[in-house]
Amino acid sequence: EDKVVQSPLSLVVHEGDTVTLNCSYEVTNFRSLLWYKQEKKAPTFLFMLTSSGIEKKSGRLSSILDKKELFSILNITATQTGDSAVYLCAVASSEKETSGSRLTFGEGTQLTVNP
Amino acid sequence: DGGITQSPKYLFRKEGQNVTLSCEQNLNHDAMYWYRQDPGQGLRLIYYSQIVNDFQKGDIAEGYSVSREKKESFPLTVTSAQKNPTAFYLCASSIRGANQPQHFGDGTRLSIL
């Protein structure tokens, strides 16, 4: 059974702090790892990582994948109150590269950034 | 604007009743998905469809049914056999292919009367 585990489940920081969110996985037919941000409704897509060691960056957010040790981290620097959300890690798997993937999600990390 | 539209936003179900949640997309995506999210938990896959007239069960398909008669539409029926239907239901779509991110609608919150 595919499994994705995120830690911590909850985190409270002050504005300006740097946070690291963790995601480990056990998945057959791994294709990619994705990070989403969920505020109230729809999860919004942040990153997709397919190769080890290549850091993806978008402003203050960055993420890296280790396919040997089966984990990923999401870093957020200089946090702002608008970063408060649930951050979801998901792993995509599929038997064939040409077919679509199914996602297995972790429980999410609830991040609260206080002013 | 392109996007995924789910309706209604809120839905109430009586005991023994079937209800249908709508999901429509105008992104020209081949693949569509239904997830269920319970409080404090991640998303769990109910059903998914890669092409019209074809769909597969996900991890928690019991008590649910779907159809995919049109590329743009993937409705989910929560049947009376689903004994614990109260949850937040999210629909997603993607370009077909193993490394294509899924994009989500705003969800439907279903509650029992």
Coordinates of N, CA and C in Angstrom, one line a residue, chain A residues 22-88:
Chain A
N22 N 8.5 18.5 6.2 CA 9.1 17.2 5.7 C 8.0 16.3 5.1
C23 N 8.5 15.5 4.2 CA 7.6 14.5 3.5 C 8.4 13.3 3.2
S24 N 8.0 12.1 3.7 CA 8.6 10.9 3.3 C 7.6 10.0 2.7
Y25 N 8.0 9.0 1.9 CA 7.0 8.2 1.1 C 7.5 6.8 0.9
E26 N 6.6 5.9 0.7 CA 6.8 4.6 0.2 C 5.8 4.3 -0.9
V27 N 6.2 4.3 -2.1 CA 5.3 4.2 -3.2 C 5.8 3.3 -4.3
T28 N 5.0 2.5 -4.9 CA 5.4 1.7 -6.1 C 5.2 2.5 -7.3
N29 N 6.0 2.3 -8.3 CA 5.8 3.0 -9.6 C 5.8 4.5 -9.4
F30 N 6.8 5.0 -8.7 CA 6.9 6.5 -8.4 C 7.1 7.2 -9.7
R31 N 6.4 8.4 -9.9 CA 6.6 9.2 -11.0 C 7.1 10.6 -10.6
S32 N 6.4 11.2 -9.6 CA 6.8 12.5 -9.1 C 6.3 12.8 -7.8
L33 N 6.8 13.9 -7.2 CA 6.3 14.3 -5.9 C 5.8 15.7 -6.0
L34 N 4.7 16.0 -5.5 CA 4.1 17.4 -5.6 C 3.8 18.0 -4.3
W35 N 3.9 19.3 -4.2 CA 3.5 20.1 -3.0 C 2.4 21.0 -3.4
Y36 N 1.4 21.0 -2.5 CA 0.2 21.9 -2.7 C 0.0 22.8 -1.4
K37 N -0.6 23.9 -1.6 CA -0.9 24.8 -0.5 C -2.5 24.9 -0.4
Q38 N -3.0 24.6 0.8 CA -4.5 24.6 0.9 C -4.9 25.6 2.0
E39 N -5.6 26.7 1.6 CA -6.0 27.7 2.6 C -7.4 27.4 3.1
K40 N -8.4 27.6 2.3 CA -9.8 27.2 2.8 C -10.4 26.2 1.9
K41 N -10.1 26.3 0.6 CA -10.9 25.5 -0.4 C -9.9 24.6 -1.2
A42 N -9.7 25.0 -2.4 CA -9.0 24.2 -3.3 C -7.5 24.2 -3.0
P43 N -6.8 23.0 -3.0 CA -5.3 23.0 -2.9 C -4.8 23.7 -4.2
T44 N -3.8 24.6 -4.0 CA -3.2 25.2 -5.2 C -1.8 24.6 -5.4
F45 N -1.4 24.3 -6.6 CA -0.2 23.6 -6.9 C 1.0 24.5 -6.7
L46 N 2.0 24.0 -6.0 CA 3.3 24.7 -5.8 C 4.4 24.2 -6.7
F47 N 4.8 23.0 -6.4 CA 5.9 22.4 -7.1 C 5.6 20.9 -7.5
M48 N 6.3 20.5 -8.6 CA 6.4 19.1 -8.9 C 7.9 18.7 -9.1
L49 N 8.3 17.7 -8.4 CA 9.7 17.3 -8.5 C 9.8 15.8 -9.0
T50 N 10.6 15.6 -10.0 CA 10.8 14.3 -10.6 C 12.2 13.7 -10.4
S51 N 13.2 14.6 -10.2 CA 14.5 14.1 -10.1 C 15.2 14.5 -8.8
S52 N 16.1 13.7 -8.3 CA 16.7 13.9 -7.1 C 17.7 15.1 -7.2
G53 N 17.8 15.9 -6.1 CA 18.8 16.9 -6.0 C 18.6 18.2 -6.7
I54 N 17.6 18.3 -7.5 CA 17.4 19.5 -8.2 C 16.4 20.4 -7.4
E55 N 16.9 21.5 -6.9 CA 16.0 22.3 -6.1 C 15.1 23.2 -7.0
K56 N 13.8 23.2 -6.6 CA 12.9 24.0 -7.3 C 12.6 25.2 -6.4
K57 N 12.6 26.4 -7.0 CA 12.4 27.6 -6.2 C 11.3 28.5 -6.8
S58 N 10.5 29.1 -5.9 CA 9.5 30.1 -6.4 C 9.5 31.2 -5.3
G59 N 10.2 32.3 -5.5 CA 10.2 33.3 -4.5 C 10.8 32.8 -3.2
R60 N 10.1 32.9 -2.1 CA 10.6 32.4 -0.8 C 10.4 31.0 -0.5
L61 N 9.8 30.2 -1.5 CA 9.6 28.8 -1.3 C 10.6 28.0 -2.1
S62 N 11.1 26.9 -1.6 CA 11.9 26.0 -2.3 C 11.7 24.6 -1.9
S63 N 12.0 23.7 -2.8 CA 11.8 22.3 -2.4 C 12.9 21.4 -3.1
I64 N 13.2 20.3 -2.5 CA 14.1 19.4 -3.0 C 13.7 18.0 -2.7
L65 N 14.1 17.0 -3.6 CA 13.7 15.6 -3.5 C 14.9 14.8 -3.4
D66 N 14.8 13.7 -2.6 CA 15.9 12.7 -2.4 C 15.2 11.4 -2.7
K67 N 15.4 10.9 -4.0 CA 14.8 9.6 -4.4 C 15.4 8.4 -3.8
K68 N 16.6 8.6 -3.3 CA 17.3 7.4 -2.7 C 16.8 7.2 -1.3
E69 N 16.7 8.3 -0.5 CA 16.2 8.2 0.9 C 14.7 8.4 0.9
L70 N 14.0 8.6 -0.2 CA 12.5 8.7 -0.3 C 12.0 9.8 0.6
F71 N 12.5 11.0 0.4 CA 11.8 12.1 1.1 C 12.0 13.4 0.4
S72 N 11.2 14.4 0.8 CA 11.3 15.7 0.2 C 11.1 16.7 1.3
I73 N 11.7 17.9 1.1 CA 11.5 19.0 2.1 C 11.0 20.3 1.3
L74 N 10.2 21.0 2.0 CA 9.7 22.3 1.5 C 10.2 23.4 2.5
N75 N 10.9 24.3 2.0 CA 11.4 25.4 2.8 C 10.7 26.7 2.5
I76 N 10.4 27.4 3.5 CA 9.8 28.8 3.4 C 10.6 29.7 4.2
T77 N 11.2 30.7 3.5 CA 12.0 31.7 4.2 C 11.2 33.0 4.4
A78 N 11.7 33.7 5.4 CA 11.0 35.0 5.7 C 9.5 34.9 5.7
T79 N 9.0 34.0 6.5 CA 7.5 33.7 6.5 C 6.7 35.0 6.7
Q80 N 5.5 35.0 6.1 CA 4.5 36.0 6.2 C 3.2 35.4 6.7
T81 N 2.3 36.3 7.2 CA 1.0 35.8 7.7 C 0.3 35.1 6.6
G82 N 0.5 35.6 5.4 CA -0.2 35.0 4.2 C 0.3 33.6 3.9
D83 N 1.3 33.1 4.5 CA 1.8 31.7 4.3 C 1.0 30.8 5.1
S84 N 0.2 31.3 6.1 CA -0.6 30.4 6.9 C -1.5 29.5 6.1
A85 N -1.4 28.2 6.2 CA -2.2 27.3 5.3 C -1.8 25.9 5.7
V86 N -2.5 24.9 5.1 CA -2.1 23.5 5.2 C -1.3 23.2 4.0
Y87 N -0.1 22.6 4.2 CA 0.8 22.3 3.1 C 0.7 20.8 2.9
L88 N 0.3 20.4 1.7 CA 0.1 19.0 1.4 C 1.2 18.4 0.5

